[in-house]
Amino acid sequence: MATFVDRYPEEASVVKATLVVSFLSLGIGALFGLVQALHRTGYLRFLDSVDYYTILTGHGVLLALVFTIFFLMGLFTWAVVQSLERPLPDIRLSWAWVGLTTTGATFAAVAILAGLIPSIDMSADVLYTFYAPLMAHPLFYVGLAMFIVGTWLAGADWFLAYREWRAENPDERIPLQTFMVLTTMLMWYLATLGVAVSTVFFLIPWSFGWVETVNPLLTRTLFWFFGHPVVYFWLMPAYLMWYTVLPKLAGGRLFSDPLARVVFVLFLLLSTPVGIHHQYLDPGIAEGFKFIAMTNTMFLLLPSLLTAFTVVASMEHGARQRGGEGYVSWLGSLPWRDPAFTGMALAGVMFAAGGFSGMINAGMNINYLIHNTLWVPGHFHLTVGTAVALTMMAGSYWLVPQLTGKRLYSRPIGLLQVVVWFVGMVLMSNAMHRGGLAGIPRRTAEPQYQNFDFSMALGTVGEIRAGIAIGGTLLFVSVVLFLVNILLSAFEEPIENPVDDSLPEPLSGASGSPVVLDNLRLWTAIAVVLVILAYTLPLAGIVGDAGLLGDVPGVPVWVSANAEATLDLLTEVIA
Amino acid sequence: MEPKTESTVREDVPERPRGYVVGSAPDSIEREIGHDEFDPVGTLVLILGYFAILVVMWVFMYFVEFLGRGLTVVG
């Protein structure tokens, strides 16, 4: 029985290339995470605190953007090819977007990492949220622009494959995995308009010095126009695996194909008109617009709850087919020794916990309690840091053998790895959430104030620090185990059946569901209208207040090289 | 114990051990359950459990964060 690499060797090479970049970024980003955890908690400090922000930016950009999106590009390529059962239309186009995204990501990474070398006058310590007034070296923004255009080309590649398939299958329902890829990419095209406009029209000319000022609130709002939907861009590959792969790993079948389609359509409609919920505390945006963003955000709970039901029901189906009984004891019949299954299931558990803290973040009033505190990184380490990252790593144990024709080096190491990640994240994110409730700030190397004690409702600050340091260390160990396992798998001999890669039909298939679900033009049009409704007036207000280019000079962040000039500039801005 | 190669397991041993190859769970299906026979009552129990935890945590937030401190935002 041939696996993916035997049927589509060229596409398998494309997927492997994206996964190599993804895993390399994961390794560097995880190392930076360890350095941060130990520095911030005071357990091990070998860097200057100024360099903490270089490490923080590298951690955020390499993990949240490069690791996740390169994995997505590989997974989506695999999903489109294998669900349409046809090769990509032109492999040169595929290699073009691999090259463009890789070059762009490399430029951005070089600009960030150069901040650690004082002799190079280049830095990009703008954190993952790269908006004004913090200014990075132009290479960072140029790299980002190339990266975004590369993702657009990747989407074009998948749409072209779909078009060819549609020409030959005019009356068929879109295969589920391709449907998921296309709806996600439509959401991505819409969402990246914000960051593309911000980067190309404002940040690049500003960093080159072609314009003196930009409007910080405008670049901030355009960033969050993209900055929240990008969360779903990370999450959708995890959902794709939860819906289409996890039921199979559990020994069952997807409970409902139509429900899965509804969920992806809802994400297309609702992902983008919510970004202002990241700006509840920003002056310059009227309360009413923030309230609308909050309402839209609460609607996003619906697809997540539908997913909880459908995915858990699919797992239960597998457990009961394997002899599971009772209300809860069927959980024991699931294949917990399979690292791919266990990793994804634990990722789902953590996502449920992240759902709670997400509701707190989304609530306009209660958000004030935790805004800019350690709670927020605690939240997104449950969502992107576990639901997404752990699903991607666990899914790799099942996916990579299909791309190489080689067995996984060690299933027990894989199992240990996903459990260590889970334990590490329980320690770290629990500590972060509770630290946030006590008011411990985020995004700082020095959270200790003079003559000030954080009052803890439960536990102590020392215990919080220990939780973060131990948790962060376990997470790094987990990444090392993952990378070693995947690397050693590459040296295995090719075998005939490296993995069980068949995907069973859903219990309830697409044929009985409304055809309108597959009408991508309709859903895109509604999504565009919703974005126009949510953003036109706030953006008009922001531009009306301070103009397109505003009046705030930039704060170049290569501080170590330009310390004096920066200090003068900061004094000027504050005065 | 890991096998020498997976192919020896798959070809020479008709009854593979449960969960031996990544993704091999379906091989150990004991009974086929179709759409109409499947009643996801276990899912309902888990989701109700999740909602119960959410309620407890909201109550915790209310007492610790609101009653334990003054109002964060006035006006």
XYZ file of C-alpha atoms in Angstrom:
650
model
C 0.000 0.000 0.000
C 1.666 3.205 -1.141
C 1.808 6.188 1.137
C 1.820 9.905 0.265
C 5.489 10.104 -0.746
C 5.049 7.221 -3.201
C 2.024 8.784 -4.868
C 3.135 12.426 -4.854
C 6.932 12.558 -4.460
C 7.324 16.170 -5.636
C 4.586 17.457 -3.342
C 6.097 15.453 -0.482
C 9.391 17.307 -1.052
C 7.587 20.653 -0.863
C 5.891 19.660 2.390
C 9.171 18.389 3.828
C 10.898 21.681 2.961
C 8.271 23.707 4.815
C 8.450 21.375 7.809
C 12.241 21.703 7.981
C 11.923 25.512 8.240
C 9.085 25.092 10.717
C 11.011 22.742 13.009
C 14.207 24.798 12.809
C 12.241 27.830 13.975
C 10.674 25.733 16.692
C 14.120 24.795 18.010
C 15.484 28.354 18.073
C 12.228 29.805 19.394
C 12.060 27.227 22.178
C 15.636 28.006 23.220
C 14.685 31.681 23.426
C 11.649 30.704 25.504
C 13.892 28.911 27.986
C 16.226 31.924 28.221
C 13.235 34.195 28.875
C 11.717 31.929 31.522
C 14.990 31.689 33.435
C 15.931 35.367 33.047
C 12.583 36.801 34.028
C 12.260 34.621 37.091
C 15.839 35.407 38.123
C 17.041 31.801 38.137
C 19.691 32.243 35.453
C 20.698 35.574 33.982
C 23.505 35.683 31.475
C 22.072 38.341 29.171
C 21.719 42.040 29.628
C 18.075 42.864 30.316
C 18.060 45.077 27.203
C 18.692 41.953 25.132
C 15.676 40.293 26.766
C 13.514 42.091 24.221
C 15.524 40.679 21.329
C 14.960 37.227 22.787
C 11.282 37.984 23.370
C 10.816 39.189 19.796
C 12.669 36.174 18.413
C 10.571 33.826 20.540
C 7.305 35.436 19.437
C 8.061 35.823 15.747
C 9.828 32.476 15.265
C 7.196 30.462 17.110
C 3.943 32.336 16.560
C 4.562 33.221 12.913
C 7.316 31.086 11.399
C 6.891 27.690 13.124
C 3.111 27.709 12.924
C 2.654 29.127 9.428
C 5.348 27.006 7.779
C 3.765 23.956 9.377
C 0.402 25.150 8.092
C 1.747 25.545 4.559
C 3.092 21.995 4.624
C -0.034 20.512 6.179
C -2.370 22.361 3.802
C -0.339 21.230 0.794
C -0.620 17.635 2.022
C -4.338 18.068 2.754
C -5.214 19.575 -0.642
C -3.224 17.022 -2.624
C -4.426 13.994 -0.733
C -8.081 15.030 -0.449
C -8.393 16.127 -4.109
C -6.330 13.061 -5.064
C -4.331 14.999 -7.624
C -0.893 16.657 -7.733
C -0.457 20.426 -7.544
C -0.969 22.244 -10.876
C 2.590 23.522 -11.255
C 5.322 22.441 -8.862
C 7.441 25.483 -9.888
C 4.800 27.741 -8.337
C 4.977 25.660 -5.160
C 8.749 26.013 -4.940
C 8.393 29.739 -5.672
C 6.259 30.313 -2.579
C 8.484 28.050 -0.491
C 11.472 30.169 -1.599
C 9.742 33.503 -1.048
C 8.397 32.691 2.411
C 11.703 31.163 3.495
C 13.703 34.172 2.292
C 11.283 36.572 3.952
C 11.341 34.682 7.250
C 15.152 34.565 7.102
C 15.365 38.333 6.564
C 13.092 38.964 9.550
C 15.038 36.502 11.716
C 18.394 38.040 10.742
C 17.121 41.509 11.620
C 16.010 40.245 15.035
C 19.079 38.145 15.841
C 21.471 40.916 14.789
C 20.232 42.756 17.874
C 22.344 40.359 19.941
C 25.532 41.455 18.172
C 26.436 45.020 19.221
C 28.834 45.535 16.312
C 25.989 45.257 13.816
C 23.812 48.356 13.652
C 20.627 46.407 13.149
C 17.821 45.340 15.459
C 14.132 44.547 15.462
C 13.109 44.440 19.120
C 9.541 45.327 18.278
C 8.049 42.218 19.887
C 5.624 40.019 18.015
C 3.221 42.987 17.870
C 5.234 45.016 15.395
C 3.458 48.367 15.301
C 4.608 51.961 15.799
C 6.094 53.726 17.644
C 8.668 50.933 18.107
C 10.672 50.801 14.893
C 12.626 47.862 13.518
C 15.346 47.762 10.895
C 13.869 47.894 7.361
C 15.076 44.348 6.682
C 12.550 43.094 9.259
C 9.582 44.724 7.526
C 10.781 43.788 4.040
C 11.136 40.187 5.207
C 7.631 40.246 6.662
C 6.192 41.627 3.430
C 7.898 38.884 1.406
C 6.643 36.281 3.845
C 3.052 37.494 3.551
C 3.172 37.598 -0.252
C 4.599 34.069 -0.154
C 1.601 32.849 1.852
C -0.709 34.490 -0.687
C 1.028 32.554 -3.475
C 0.684 29.346 -1.481
C -3.044 29.997 -1.234
C -3.169 30.642 -4.986
C -1.469 27.289 -5.530
C -4.191 25.493 -3.536
C -7.016 27.427 -5.229
C -5.579 26.532 -8.651
C -5.504 22.872 -7.646
C -9.114 23.168 -6.535
C -10.079 24.858 -9.827
C -8.585 21.996 -11.841
C -10.416 19.486 -9.669
C -13.692 21.412 -9.965
C -13.443 21.437 -13.771
C -13.402 17.653 -13.714
C -15.907 17.253 -10.877
C -18.541 19.956 -11.406
C -21.227 18.372 -9.224
C -19.172 16.958 -6.364
C -19.044 18.409 -2.858
C -15.668 19.950 -2.050
C -13.648 17.318 -0.151
C -13.664 18.281 3.537
C -9.929 18.908 3.969
C -9.787 21.079 0.856
C -12.873 22.945 2.052
C -11.069 23.670 5.323
C -7.964 24.884 3.499
C -9.907 27.162 1.140
C -12.079 28.788 3.826
C -9.005 29.337 6.006
C -7.143 30.948 3.115
C -10.086 33.226 2.276
C -10.019 34.377 5.883
C -6.242 34.874 5.589
C -6.492 36.969 2.391
C -8.993 39.219 4.106
C -7.076 39.477 7.375
C -3.634 40.108 5.883
C -4.890 43.187 4.040
C -4.467 45.065 7.322
C -0.902 44.034 8.011
C 0.094 44.366 4.360
C -1.165 47.971 4.227
C 0.514 48.718 7.554
C 3.838 47.188 6.515
C 4.066 48.338 2.900
C 2.528 51.805 3.106
C 3.645 52.892 6.575
C 6.294 50.818 8.326
C 8.676 50.227 5.399
C 8.768 53.885 4.229
C 9.073 54.978 7.874
C 11.932 52.613 8.698
C 13.809 53.707 5.569
C 13.295 57.329 6.604
C 11.182 58.216 3.561
C 8.464 59.512 5.874
C 9.255 61.015 9.242
C 6.210 59.959 11.204
C 3.372 57.486 11.124
C 0.086 57.372 13.000
C 0.790 54.838 15.792
C -2.875 54.121 16.485
C -3.461 53.467 12.796
C -0.589 50.956 12.514
C -1.725 49.420 15.780
C -5.300 49.028 14.559
C -4.163 47.651 11.199
C -1.936 45.202 13.056
C -4.826 43.909 15.161
C -6.998 43.763 12.038
C -4.602 40.918 11.198
C -3.355 40.145 14.696
C -6.446 38.407 15.935
C -7.457 36.462 12.809
C -3.872 35.202 12.597
C -4.762 33.351 15.796
C -7.272 31.353 13.758
C -4.745 30.937 10.980
C -2.634 29.016 13.509
C -5.606 27.248 14.935
C -7.221 26.052 11.702
C -4.473 23.527 10.878
C -4.948 22.139 14.389
C -8.707 22.012 13.774
C -8.092 20.309 10.429
C -6.198 17.585 12.250
C -8.711 17.370 15.104
C -11.594 16.955 12.665
C -10.057 14.703 10.051
C -7.122 12.863 11.674
C -7.909 12.607 15.398
C -11.135 10.552 14.944
C -9.140 8.077 12.874
C -6.387 7.911 15.500
C -9.042 7.293 18.138
C -10.328 4.357 16.115
C -13.538 6.089 15.089
C -15.013 8.319 12.419
C -15.739 12.040 12.257
C -19.177 12.536 13.798
C -20.432 15.119 11.317
C -18.904 16.508 8.120
C -21.554 19.286 7.785
C -20.878 20.541 11.324
C -17.179 20.775 10.481
C -18.025 22.881 7.418
C -20.275 25.165 9.454
C -17.436 25.732 11.917
C -14.966 26.743 9.207
C -17.522 29.054 7.576
C -18.124 30.708 10.953
C -14.399 31.284 11.360
C -14.250 32.861 7.900
C -17.116 35.199 8.809
C -16.168 36.085 12.357
C -12.374 36.029 12.619
C -11.559 39.474 11.270
C -14.198 41.880 12.683
C -12.947 41.281 16.235
C -9.408 42.692 16.309
C -10.391 45.823 18.245
C -10.912 43.609 21.292
C -7.116 43.822 21.646
C -7.499 47.596 21.965
C -9.979 47.952 24.808
C -7.513 50.206 26.611
C -6.404 52.187 23.553
C -7.492 55.812 23.581
C -8.768 57.141 20.265
C -11.314 54.404 19.580
C -14.858 55.015 20.769
C -16.350 52.665 23.367
C -19.189 51.677 21.016
C -16.805 50.169 18.465
C -15.085 48.247 21.237
C -18.449 46.937 22.362
C -19.235 45.734 18.826
C -15.863 43.956 18.719
C -16.669 42.291 22.047
C -20.039 41.069 20.770
C -18.441 39.638 17.629
C -15.809 37.952 19.776
C -18.428 36.264 21.939
C -20.015 34.851 18.760
C -16.671 33.146 18.094
C -17.322 30.931 21.094
C -19.947 29.166 18.989
C -17.609 27.436 16.497
C -15.281 26.518 19.352
C -18.107 24.888 21.303
C -19.337 23.105 18.161
C -15.812 21.809 17.738
C -15.648 20.608 21.327
C -18.827 18.608 20.764
C -17.971 17.194 17.353
C -14.376 16.254 18.100
C -15.123 14.709 21.498
C -18.077 12.798 20.027
C -15.799 11.468 17.268
C -13.294 10.304 19.875
C -16.080 8.694 21.868
C -17.182 6.864 18.738
C -13.673 5.460 18.436
C -13.568 4.457 22.100
C -16.914 2.691 21.949
C -15.883 0.841 18.798
C -12.851 -0.347 20.757
C -15.004 -1.696 23.572
C -15.443 1.428 25.691
C -18.424 1.532 28.065
C -19.983 3.813 30.663
C -20.379 7.589 30.924
C -16.708 8.394 31.472
C -14.829 5.099 31.585
C -14.856 4.906 27.763
C -11.967 7.356 27.956
C -9.812 4.419 29.088
C -10.422 2.631 25.772
C -8.715 5.347 23.761
C -5.229 4.620 22.375
C -3.300 6.604 24.964
C -0.013 4.906 24.024
C -0.124 6.486 20.564
C 1.802 9.800 20.791
C -0.107 11.325 17.870
C -3.445 10.642 19.548
C -2.369 11.530 23.082
C -0.661 14.741 22.009
C -3.717 15.957 20.143
C -6.107 14.948 22.921
C -4.023 16.728 25.583
C -3.824 19.749 23.297
C -7.626 19.751 23.181
C -7.825 19.618 26.984
C -5.544 22.641 27.257
C -7.579 24.459 24.620
C -10.661 24.025 26.792
C -8.786 25.687 29.665
C -7.624 28.427 27.288
C -11.279 28.959 26.372
C -11.951 30.106 29.921
C -9.131 32.632 30.058
C -10.066 33.732 26.530
C -13.557 34.620 27.681
C -12.018 36.791 30.403
C -9.801 38.508 27.829
C -12.750 39.112 25.531
C -15.013 40.636 28.183
C -14.663 44.384 27.864
C -14.869 45.169 31.556
C -13.203 42.133 33.091
C -10.378 42.501 30.566
C -9.212 45.535 32.563
C -8.246 43.208 35.403
C -5.739 41.290 33.401
C -4.781 43.661 30.568
C -0.999 43.759 30.025
C -0.409 41.292 32.863
C 1.185 37.869 32.828
C -2.325 36.393 32.477
C -2.283 37.148 28.737
C 0.870 35.117 27.913
C -0.603 32.463 30.209
C -3.671 32.401 27.962
C -1.918 32.228 24.618
C 0.505 29.593 25.806
C -2.588 27.425 26.265
C -3.984 28.256 22.835
C -1.183 28.756 20.314
C 1.456 27.372 22.694
C -0.356 24.106 23.354
C -3.563 23.607 21.359
C -1.694 24.528 18.181
C 1.952 23.674 18.878
C 1.295 20.355 20.613
C -1.185 19.308 17.927
C 1.392 20.133 15.268
C 4.102 18.135 17.010
C 1.789 15.203 17.728
C 0.408 15.315 14.189
C 3.982 15.201 12.877
C 4.407 11.724 14.349
C 1.670 10.594 11.990
C 2.371 12.949 9.085
C 6.152 12.757 8.721
C 6.275 8.985 8.021
C 3.906 9.600 5.099
C 6.309 12.196 3.696
C 9.451 10.120 4.073
C 8.297 6.510 3.763
C 10.205 5.835 6.994
C 8.876 4.759 10.365
C 8.968 7.026 13.389
C 12.227 6.468 15.286
C 10.587 5.961 18.677
C 6.949 5.888 19.694
C 7.747 5.846 23.470
C 9.952 8.949 23.168
C 7.105 10.596 21.274
C 4.693 9.710 24.052
C 7.076 11.014 26.710
C 7.532 14.201 24.699
C 3.833 15.098 24.485
C 3.298 14.323 28.190
C 6.304 16.444 29.209
C 4.887 19.327 27.148
C 1.526 18.969 28.860
C 3.046 18.911 32.370
C 5.393 21.799 31.582
C 2.559 23.904 30.248
C 0.275 23.129 33.189
C 2.983 24.438 35.538
C 3.913 27.465 33.464
C 0.532 28.689 32.328
C -1.080 28.106 35.715
C 1.659 30.263 37.256
C 1.253 32.926 34.569
C -2.513 33.150 34.973
C -2.275 33.485 38.746
C 0.624 35.916 38.499
C -1.508 37.995 36.133
C -4.348 38.117 38.628
C -1.863 39.504 41.140
C -0.934 42.208 38.642
C 2.517 40.966 37.590
C 3.167 42.692 34.252
C 3.994 41.031 30.947
C 6.616 42.083 28.358
C 9.243 43.094 30.837
C 12.562 41.652 31.872
C 12.274 43.306 35.278
C 8.857 42.674 36.794
C 10.090 43.541 40.306
C 9.198 47.006 41.519
C 10.990 48.707 44.396
C 9.132 48.746 47.720
C 6.171 46.903 46.249
C 4.733 43.461 46.904
C 2.299 41.682 44.641
C -0.571 40.471 46.790
C -1.381 36.899 45.908
C -4.828 35.452 46.495
C -3.314 31.974 46.570
C 0.341 30.887 46.860
C 3.408 33.115 46.679
C 5.319 35.033 44.035
C 8.302 32.734 44.648
C 6.153 29.724 43.809
C 4.893 31.491 40.659
C 8.474 32.110 39.556
C 9.399 28.487 40.224
C 6.383 27.328 38.217
C 7.414 29.441 35.241
C 11.077 28.394 35.409
C 10.391 24.657 35.831
C 7.556 24.701 33.310
C 9.655 26.582 30.753
C 12.518 24.126 31.218
C 10.216 21.131 30.710
C 8.828 22.713 27.546
C 12.323 23.147 26.168
C 13.183 19.529 27.033
C 10.015 18.458 25.225
C 10.998 20.345 22.061
C 14.456 18.769 22.156
C 12.879 15.297 22.459
C 10.583 16.075 19.537
C 13.340 17.368 17.267
C 15.667 14.463 18.108
C 12.906 11.933 17.424
C 12.063 13.497 14.069
C 15.744 13.876 13.151
C 16.535 10.244 13.966
C 13.460 9.168 11.986
C 15.145 10.683 8.938
C 17.920 8.088 9.256
C 15.566 5.095 9.325
C 15.428 2.820 6.302
C 12.401 3.307 4.018
C 9.770 0.601 4.585
C 6.631 -0.417 2.808
C 4.054 0.661 5.406
C 5.559 3.254 7.731
C 2.199 4.497 9.023
C -1.487 3.714 8.889
C -2.520 6.705 6.768
C -6.061 5.800 5.732
C -8.804 8.258 6.737
C -12.296 6.805 7.321
C -15.487 8.402 5.979
C -17.445 10.611 8.419
C -20.440 9.055 10.198
C -22.584 11.809 8.723
C -21.236 12.775 5.288
C -21.460 15.986 3.283
C -24.099 14.676 0.875
C -26.992 15.330 3.252
C -25.982 18.886 4.121
C -27.074 22.114 2.387
C -25.145 22.810 -0.819
C -24.941 26.468 0.172
C -22.214 25.508 2.654
C -19.869 25.061 -0.311
C -20.704 28.473 -1.784
C -17.380 30.150 -1.044
C -18.272 33.347 -2.940
C -21.303 33.943 -0.742
C -19.410 33.438 2.530
C -16.557 35.645 1.360
C -18.972 38.418 0.425
C -20.644 38.270 3.852
C -17.240 38.254 5.562
C -16.206 41.375 3.627
C -19.427 43.171 4.593
C -18.892 42.316 8.265
C -15.334 43.664 8.140
C -16.515 46.879 6.485
C -19.169 47.313 9.165
C -16.718 46.692 11.998
C -13.776 48.737 10.755
C -14.847 51.614 8.475
C -15.915 54.032 11.191
C -13.096 53.296 13.667
C -10.459 53.685 10.932
C -12.098 56.860 9.673
C -12.040 58.215 13.221
C -8.375 57.342 13.718
C -7.300 58.947 10.435
C -9.576 61.921 11.085
C -7.960 62.503 14.492
C -4.279 62.389 13.580
C -4.034 61.969 9.804
C -2.580 59.076 7.851
C 0.950 59.807 8.986
C 0.202 61.136 12.460
C 2.677 63.253 14.333
C 4.634 60.857 16.518
C 8.268 60.241 15.661
C 9.566 56.712 15.718
C 11.469 55.080 18.535
C 14.235 53.089 16.884
C 14.913 50.085 19.038
C 18.527 49.373 18.266
C 19.139 51.014 21.629
C 22.528 49.544 22.377
C 23.947 51.092 19.218
C 22.110 54.381 19.493
C 21.584 54.661 23.219
C 22.188 58.382 23.496
C 20.150 59.361 20.458
C 17.323 57.130 21.597
C 17.320 58.623 25.061
C 17.130 62.122 23.576
C 14.314 61.062 21.311
C 12.390 59.430 24.139
C 12.793 62.520 26.301
C 11.499 64.604 23.421
C 8.487 62.341 22.915
C 7.628 62.252 26.608
C 8.070 66.013 26.955
C 9.985 -3.593 22.689
C 10.251 -1.947 19.292
C 10.128 -4.194 16.246
C 13.151 -4.399 13.930
C 11.104 -2.875 11.168
C 7.434 -2.060 10.933
C 7.142 -4.054 7.727
C 7.994 -7.265 9.559
C 5.199 -6.502 11.974
C 2.676 -5.653 9.312
C 3.439 -8.485 6.937
C 4.424 -11.361 9.170
C 2.116 -10.893 12.116
C -1.563 -10.901 11.155
C -2.759 -9.632 14.552
C -0.692 -6.530 15.200
C -0.416 -5.383 18.823
C -2.807 -2.564 19.634
C -1.444 0.873 18.777
C 1.871 -0.413 17.475
C 2.235 1.779 14.413
C 1.356 5.444 14.799
C -2.269 5.757 13.767
C -3.021 2.045 13.891
C -5.961 2.223 16.289
C -8.673 1.157 13.787
C -7.119 -2.317 13.519
C -8.468 -3.178 16.935
C -12.113 -2.286 16.282
C -14.262 -4.692 18.267
C -17.654 -3.629 16.956
C -18.743 -1.358 14.146
C -21.060 1.389 15.381
C -22.990 3.230 12.669
C -24.538 6.689 12.778
C -27.925 5.568 14.096
C -26.616 3.344 16.882
C -24.194 5.973 18.194
C -25.399 8.007 21.153
C -22.629 10.374 22.349
C -23.724 10.431 25.974
C -20.107 10.406 27.181
C -19.505 13.627 25.225
C -22.488 15.216 26.940
C -21.094 14.238 30.352
C -17.676 15.740 29.549
C -19.140 18.975 28.195
C -21.427 19.368 31.215
C -18.371 18.781 33.397
C -16.517 21.520 31.490
C -19.407 23.941 31.970
C -19.489 23.120 35.687
C -15.774 23.940 35.944
C -16.369 27.211 34.076
C -19.099 28.197 36.523
C -16.871 27.455 39.513
C -14.039 29.491 37.993
C -16.312 32.420 37.230
C -17.498 32.376 40.833
C -13.864 32.243 41.975
C -13.038 35.226 39.757
C -16.022 37.122 41.138
C -15.068 36.655 44.775
C -11.324 37.018 44.431
C -11.175 39.794 41.890
C -14.297 41.865 42.461
C -15.190 41.477 46.112
C -11.553 41.238 47.211
C -10.613 44.587 45.649
C -12.199 47.905 44.832
C -13.688 48.596 41.424
C -11.066 48.658 38.711
C -12.893 51.119 36.493
C -15.240 53.767 37.789
C -17.475 55.850 35.572
